[in-house]
mmCIF file of C-alpha atoms and ligand atoms in Angstrom:
data_model
loop_
_atom_site.group_PDB
_atom_site.id
_atom_site.type_symbol
_atom_site.label_atom_id
_atom_site.label_comp_id
_atom_site.label_asym_id
_atom_site.label_seq_id
_atom_site.Cartn_x
_atom_site.Cartn_y
_atom_site.Cartn_z
ATOM 1 C CA MET A 24 -78.066 -3.675 118.134
ATOM 2 C CA ALA A 25 -75.007 -1.511 117.581
ATOM 3 C CA GLY A 26 -74.982 1.984 119.125
ATOM 4 C CA ASN A 27 -76.935 4.671 117.307
ATOM 5 C CA ASN A 28 -73.918 6.599 116.087
ATOM 6 C CA SER A 29 -71.895 3.550 115.180
ATOM 7 C CA PRO A 30 -71.768 2.303 111.601
ATOM 8 C CA VAL A 31 -74.540 -0.074 110.618
ATOM 9 C CA ARG A 32 -73.528 -3.645 111.405
ATOM 10 C CA ILE A 33 -74.933 -6.462 109.304
ATOM 11 C CA GLY A 34 -74.386 -10.126 110.074
ATOM 12 C CA VAL A 35 -74.007 -12.855 107.475
ATOM 13 C CA LEU A 36 -75.148 -16.301 108.603
ATOM 14 C CA ALA A 37 -71.879 -18.168 108.214
ATOM 15 C CA PHE A 38 -72.560 -21.897 108.305
ATOM 16 C CA GLN A 39 -72.343 -22.500 104.594
ATOM 17 C CA GLY A 40 -72.513 -20.734 101.234
ATOM 18 C CA ASP A 41 -71.545 -17.364 99.793
ATOM 19 C CA VAL A 42 -70.463 -15.745 103.050
ATOM 20 C CA ARG A 43 -67.257 -14.041 101.904
ATOM 21 C CA GLU A 44 -68.917 -12.608 98.801
ATOM 22 C CA HIS A 45 -71.643 -10.920 100.853
ATOM 23 C CA LEU A 46 -69.088 -9.558 103.326
ATOM 24 C CA ALA A 47 -67.143 -8.065 100.407
ATOM 25 C CA VAL A 48 -70.246 -6.273 99.076
ATOM 26 C CA LEU A 49 -71.068 -4.938 102.552
ATOM 27 C CA ASP A 50 -67.502 -3.693 102.875
ATOM 28 C CA SER A 51 -67.776 -1.919 99.505
ATOM 29 C CA LEU A 52 -70.875 -0.124 100.848
ATOM 30 C CA GLY A 53 -69.076 1.015 104.005
ATOM 31 C CA VAL A 54 -71.050 -1.339 106.213
ATOM 32 C CA ASP A 55 -69.560 -3.313 109.061
ATOM 33 C CA GLY A 56 -70.187 -6.931 107.987
ATOM 34 C CA VAL A 57 -69.692 -9.738 110.498
ATOM 35 C CA LYS A 58 -70.006 -13.514 110.380
ATOM 36 C CA VAL A 59 -72.744 -14.876 112.619
ATOM 37 C CA ARG A 60 -72.863 -18.438 113.941
ATOM 38 C CA ARG A 61 -73.871 -18.176 117.594
ATOM 39 C CA PRO A 62 -77.121 -16.994 119.214
ATOM 40 C CA ASP A 63 -75.363 -14.308 121.301
ATOM 41 C CA GLU A 64 -73.969 -12.745 118.122
ATOM 42 C CA LEU A 65 -77.502 -11.814 117.047
ATOM 43 C CA ALA A 66 -77.724 -9.154 119.761
ATOM 44 C CA SER A 67 -75.087 -6.898 118.181
ATOM 45 C CA ILE A 68 -76.324 -6.736 114.593
ATOM 46 C CA ASP A 69 -78.758 -4.336 112.926
ATOM 47 C CA GLY A 70 -79.643 -6.713 110.078
ATOM 48 C CA LEU A 71 -78.836 -10.191 108.792
ATOM 49 C CA ILE A 72 -78.079 -11.763 105.416
ATOM 50 C CA ILE A 73 -78.754 -15.456 104.842
ATOM 51 C CA PRO A 74 -76.576 -16.369 101.857
ATOM 52 C CA GLY A 75 -76.994 -18.720 98.919
ATOM 53 C CA GLY A 76 -75.596 -22.207 99.185
ATOM 54 C CA GLU A 77 -77.502 -25.388 99.916
ATOM 55 C CA SER A 78 -80.608 -24.852 102.007
ATOM 56 C CA SER A 79 -80.858 -28.431 103.325
ATOM 57 C CA VAL A 80 -77.284 -28.276 104.665
ATOM 58 C CA MET A 81 -77.773 -24.769 106.031
ATOM 59 C CA ASP A 82 -80.949 -25.930 107.769
ATOM 60 C CA LYS A 83 -79.154 -28.892 109.382
ATOM 61 C CA LEU A 84 -76.272 -26.748 110.627
ATOM 62 C CA THR A 85 -78.595 -24.009 111.825
ATOM 63 C CA ARG A 86 -80.457 -26.517 113.983
ATOM 64 C CA LEU A 87 -77.298 -28.331 115.089
ATOM 65 C CA PHE A 88 -75.773 -25.087 116.365
ATOM 66 C CA GLY A 89 -78.947 -24.112 118.228
ATOM 67 C CA MET A 90 -79.604 -21.172 115.919
ATOM 68 C CA ALA A 91 -83.025 -22.053 114.503
ATOM 69 C CA GLN A 92 -85.107 -20.782 117.433
ATOM 70 C CA PRO A 93 -83.016 -17.635 118.049
ATOM 71 C CA LEU A 94 -83.222 -16.800 114.347
ATOM 72 C CA LYS A 95 -86.990 -17.291 114.292
ATOM 73 C CA ALA A 96 -87.231 -15.022 117.323
ATOM 74 C CA VAL A 97 -85.250 -12.139 115.817
ATOM 75 C CA ILE A 98 -87.128 -12.428 112.525
ATOM 76 C CA SER A 99 -90.516 -12.242 114.227
ATOM 77 C CA ASN A 100 -89.175 -9.373 116.318
ATOM 78 C CA GLY A 101 -88.636 -7.338 113.146
ATOM 79 C CA LEU A 102 -84.893 -7.626 112.512
ATOM 80 C CA PRO A 103 -84.331 -6.839 108.815
ATOM 81 C CA VAL A 104 -83.265 -10.051 107.081
ATOM 82 C CA PHE A 105 -82.201 -10.570 103.477
ATOM 83 C CA GLY A 106 -82.137 -14.099 102.027
ATOM 84 C CA THR A 107 -80.555 -14.879 98.678
ATOM 85 C CA CYS A 108 -81.288 -18.152 96.849
ATOM 86 C CA ALA A 109 -80.888 -20.825 99.576
ATOM 87 C CA GLY A 110 -81.439 -17.927 102.007
ATOM 88 C CA LEU A 111 -84.824 -17.241 100.388
ATOM 89 C CA ILE A 112 -85.679 -20.927 100.897
ATOM 90 C CA MET A 113 -84.707 -20.645 104.570
ATOM 91 C CA LEU A 114 -87.051 -17.658 104.947
ATOM 92 C CA SER A 115 -90.065 -19.170 103.174
ATOM 93 C CA ASN A 116 -92.954 -20.455 105.249
ATOM 94 C CA THR A 117 -93.510 -23.375 102.848
ATOM 95 C CA VAL A 118 -90.831 -25.209 100.835
ATOM 96 C CA LEU A 119 -91.693 -27.548 97.954
ATOM 97 C CA ASP A 120 -89.269 -30.221 96.727
ATOM 98 C CA ALA A 121 -87.499 -30.037 100.067
ATOM 99 C CA MET A 122 -85.206 -32.812 101.267
ATOM 100 C CA ASP A 123 -86.696 -35.267 103.769
ATOM 101 C CA ASP A 124 -86.826 -33.568 107.146
ATOM 102 C CA GLN A 125 -85.787 -30.188 105.714
ATOM 103 C CA GLN A 126 -87.191 -27.282 107.706
ATOM 104 C CA SER A 127 -87.234 -23.558 107.120
ATOM 105 C CA LEU A 128 -87.173 -20.626 109.490
ATOM 106 C CA GLY A 129 -90.080 -18.853 107.831
ATOM 107 C CA GLY A 130 -90.792 -15.139 107.907
ATOM 108 C CA LEU A 131 -92.057 -14.815 104.340
ATOM 109 C CA ASP A 132 -95.606 -15.951 103.743
ATOM 110 C CA VAL A 133 -94.733 -17.605 100.436
ATOM 111 C CA VAL A 134 -94.540 -21.037 98.879
ATOM 112 C CA VAL A 135 -91.134 -21.573 97.308
ATOM 113 C CA ARG A 136 -90.008 -24.434 95.058
ATOM 114 C CA ARG A 137 -86.375 -25.515 95.203
ATOM 115 C CA ASN A 138 -84.387 -26.022 91.993
ATOM 116 C CA ALA A 139 -87.373 -24.743 90.059
ATOM 117 C CA PHE A 140 -85.636 -24.067 86.759
ATOM 118 C CA GLY A 141 -84.761 -27.757 86.312
ATOM 119 C CA THR A 142 -81.455 -29.484 85.818
ATOM 120 C CA GLN A 143 -81.330 -28.525 82.129
ATOM 121 C CA ILE A 144 -80.929 -24.867 83.035
ATOM 122 C CA ASP A 145 -78.698 -25.059 86.079
ATOM 123 C CA SER A 146 -77.612 -21.475 85.941
ATOM 124 C CA PHE A 147 -78.276 -18.430 83.808
ATOM 125 C CA GLU A 148 -78.122 -14.677 83.870
ATOM 126 C CA VAL A 149 -80.875 -12.253 82.996
ATOM 127 C CA ASP A 150 -81.537 -8.527 83.371
ATOM 128 C CA LEU A 151 -84.411 -7.978 85.780
ATOM 129 C CA ALA A 152 -86.684 -5.008 86.223
ATOM 130 C CA MET A 153 -86.804 -4.256 89.941
ATOM 131 C CA PRO A 154 -88.289 -0.761 90.148
ATOM 132 C CA VAL A 155 -88.279 -0.555 93.946
ATOM 133 C CA VAL A 156 -84.482 -0.915 93.868
ATOM 134 C CA SER A 157 -83.524 0.952 90.698
ATOM 135 C CA SER A 158 -85.027 2.448 87.555
ATOM 136 C CA SER A 159 -82.510 0.573 85.388
ATOM 137 C CA PRO A 160 -82.379 -3.239 85.028
ATOM 138 C CA ILE A 161 -80.396 -5.350 87.475
ATOM 139 C CA PRO A 162 -78.194 -8.169 86.170
ATOM 140 C CA ALA A 163 -79.247 -11.311 88.050
ATOM 141 C CA THR A 164 -77.332 -14.586 88.275
ATOM 142 C CA PHE A 165 -79.435 -17.685 88.977
ATOM 143 C CA ILE A 166 -77.737 -20.877 90.208
ATOM 144 C CA ARG A 167 -79.995 -23.921 90.808
ATOM 145 C CA ALA A 168 -82.461 -21.315 91.866
ATOM 146 C CA PRO A 169 -85.806 -21.501 93.615
ATOM 147 C CA VAL A 170 -88.956 -19.754 92.451
ATOM 148 C CA VAL A 171 -91.771 -18.276 94.521
ATOM 149 C CA GLU A 172 -94.910 -20.128 93.450
ATOM 150 C CA SER A 173 -97.438 -18.196 95.495
ATOM 151 C CA THR A 174 -97.553 -15.315 97.922
ATOM 152 C CA GLY A 175 -99.795 -14.537 100.877
ATOM 153 C CA GLU A 176 -101.320 -11.218 101.830
ATOM 154 C CA GLY A 177 -98.744 -8.709 102.946
ATOM 155 C CA VAL A 178 -96.090 -9.987 100.547
ATOM 156 C CA THR A 179 -94.965 -7.610 97.800
ATOM 157 C CA VAL A 180 -93.569 -9.016 94.585
ATOM 158 C CA LEU A 181 -90.420 -7.072 93.677
ATOM 159 C CA ALA A 182 -89.301 -8.861 90.510
ATOM 160 C CA ARG A 183 -90.235 -11.560 88.024
ATOM 161 C CA VAL A 184 -88.242 -13.323 85.315
ATOM 162 C CA PRO A 185 -89.490 -12.650 81.760
ATOM 163 C CA ASP A 186 -91.834 -15.685 81.811
ATOM 164 C CA GLY A 187 -93.626 -14.141 84.797
ATOM 165 C CA ARG A 188 -92.312 -16.324 87.606
ATOM 166 C CA ILE A 189 -91.654 -14.522 90.890
ATOM 167 C CA VAL A 190 -88.009 -14.211 91.936
ATOM 168 C CA ALA A 191 -87.966 -11.390 94.500
ATOM 169 C CA VAL A 192 -90.351 -10.632 97.360
ATOM 170 C CA GLN A 193 -90.585 -8.535 100.491
ATOM 171 C CA GLN A 194 -92.766 -8.789 103.564
ATOM 172 C CA GLY A 195 -92.105 -6.050 106.085
ATOM 173 C CA ASN A 196 -88.422 -6.207 106.940
ATOM 174 C CA VAL A 197 -87.867 -9.566 105.282
ATOM 175 C CA LEU A 198 -86.475 -9.556 101.753
ATOM 176 C CA GLY A 199 -85.957 -12.701 99.686
ATOM 177 C CA ILE A 200 -84.583 -13.141 96.186
ATOM 178 C CA SER A 201 -83.926 -16.260 94.062
ATOM 179 C CA PHE A 202 -80.628 -15.103 92.631
ATOM 180 C CA HIS A 203 -77.078 -14.101 93.661
ATOM 181 C CA PRO A 204 -76.467 -10.328 93.715
ATOM 182 C CA GLU A 205 -73.158 -10.908 95.525
ATOM 183 C CA VAL A 206 -71.434 -12.483 92.525
ATOM 184 C CA ASN A 207 -71.667 -9.921 89.762
ATOM 185 C CA GLY A 208 -70.389 -6.665 91.159
ATOM 186 C CA ASP A 209 -73.776 -4.904 91.271
ATOM 187 C CA SER A 210 -74.505 -3.783 94.804
ATOM 188 C CA ARG A 211 -77.842 -2.026 94.269
ATOM 189 C CA ILE A 212 -79.960 -4.698 95.994
ATOM 190 C CA HIS A 213 -77.572 -4.780 98.949
ATOM 191 C CA ALA A 214 -77.817 -0.980 99.105
ATOM 192 C CA TYR A 215 -81.610 -1.293 99.167
ATOM 193 C CA PHE A 216 -81.331 -3.720 102.077
ATOM 194 C CA VAL A 217 -78.872 -1.465 103.907
ATOM 195 C CA ASP A 218 -81.432 1.380 103.607
ATOM 196 C CA LEU A 219 -84.054 -0.901 105.146
ATOM 197 C CA VAL A 220 -81.665 -1.664 107.998
ATOM 198 C CA ARG A 221 -80.907 2.042 108.558
ATOM 199 C CA GLN A 222 -84.604 2.925 108.592
ATOM 200 C CA HIS A 223 -85.305 0.142 111.060
ATOM 201 C CA ARG A 224 -82.516 1.348 113.331
ATOM 202 C CA LEU A 225 -83.830 4.912 113.201
ATOM 203 C CA SER A 226 -87.370 3.785 113.992
ATOM 204 C CA LYS A 227 -86.079 1.916 117.033
ATOM 205 C CA LYS A 228 -84.172 5.025 118.123
ATOM 206 C CA ASP A 229 -87.438 7.041 117.942
ATOM 207 C CA LYS A 230 -89.065 4.597 120.324
ATOM 208 C CA ILE A 231 -86.374 4.877 122.990
HETATM 209 N N1 LIG B 318 -80.592 -25.360 95.161
HETATM 210 C C1 LIG B 318 -80.094 -24.799 96.365
HETATM 211 C C2 LIG B 318 -80.971 -25.164 97.562
HETATM 212 O O1 LIG B 318 -81.930 -25.811 97.474
HETATM 213 C C3 LIG B 318 -80.003 -23.298 96.300
HETATM 214 C C4 LIG B 318 -78.936 -22.911 95.334
HETATM 215 C C5 LIG B 318 -78.250 -21.638 95.658
HETATM 216 O O2 LIG B 318 -78.331 -21.100 96.781
HETATM 217 N N2 LIG B 318 -77.492 -21.186 94.704
HETATM 218 O O3 LIG B 318 -80.667 -24.768 98.651
#
């Protein structure tokens, strides 16, 4: 964890996917964003983003670089983590339509289905109501996106697409969304996550 008076530092898991885009949004919010690839780098961050990309590849690299266990440990220890698209898949306890041997880190008690919108509708954009983040709709870009098919106790649904399917959830400090807020210039969901990270850091300070 960074010092209490230092700016909030948020890592972006940097094996694969939309790493630069997330770092740019963090920068625009005045947050110190850093790439994270090694277990020792987890000690100096206040929160972590797992980006969109390809979850099966990200899973392989995460295990290859010895990051799977350290990541599971920090997640269960309460580090705020935000997964977008493939990142949501990485954070889901159960993954449907996974590749052979694909594993997830878990942290969200949900069942997620990969590529749930089908090949016909590879990508699309829709305005989502996400009241916990903002009173006005959020433009959301979906790219070969997963959907949350069911949620366990303790999971809050934050947003659904118009047909009712779940595309954003939160369980404690773990936030997962099906879409890509880093690509369309709207930083409200990142700002929501940064608030979560700040609150977590303050609550740790109280305990010292
Ligand atoms: N379909 C991808 C997967 O399964 C996710 C796509 C994305 O992150 N844009 O990992």
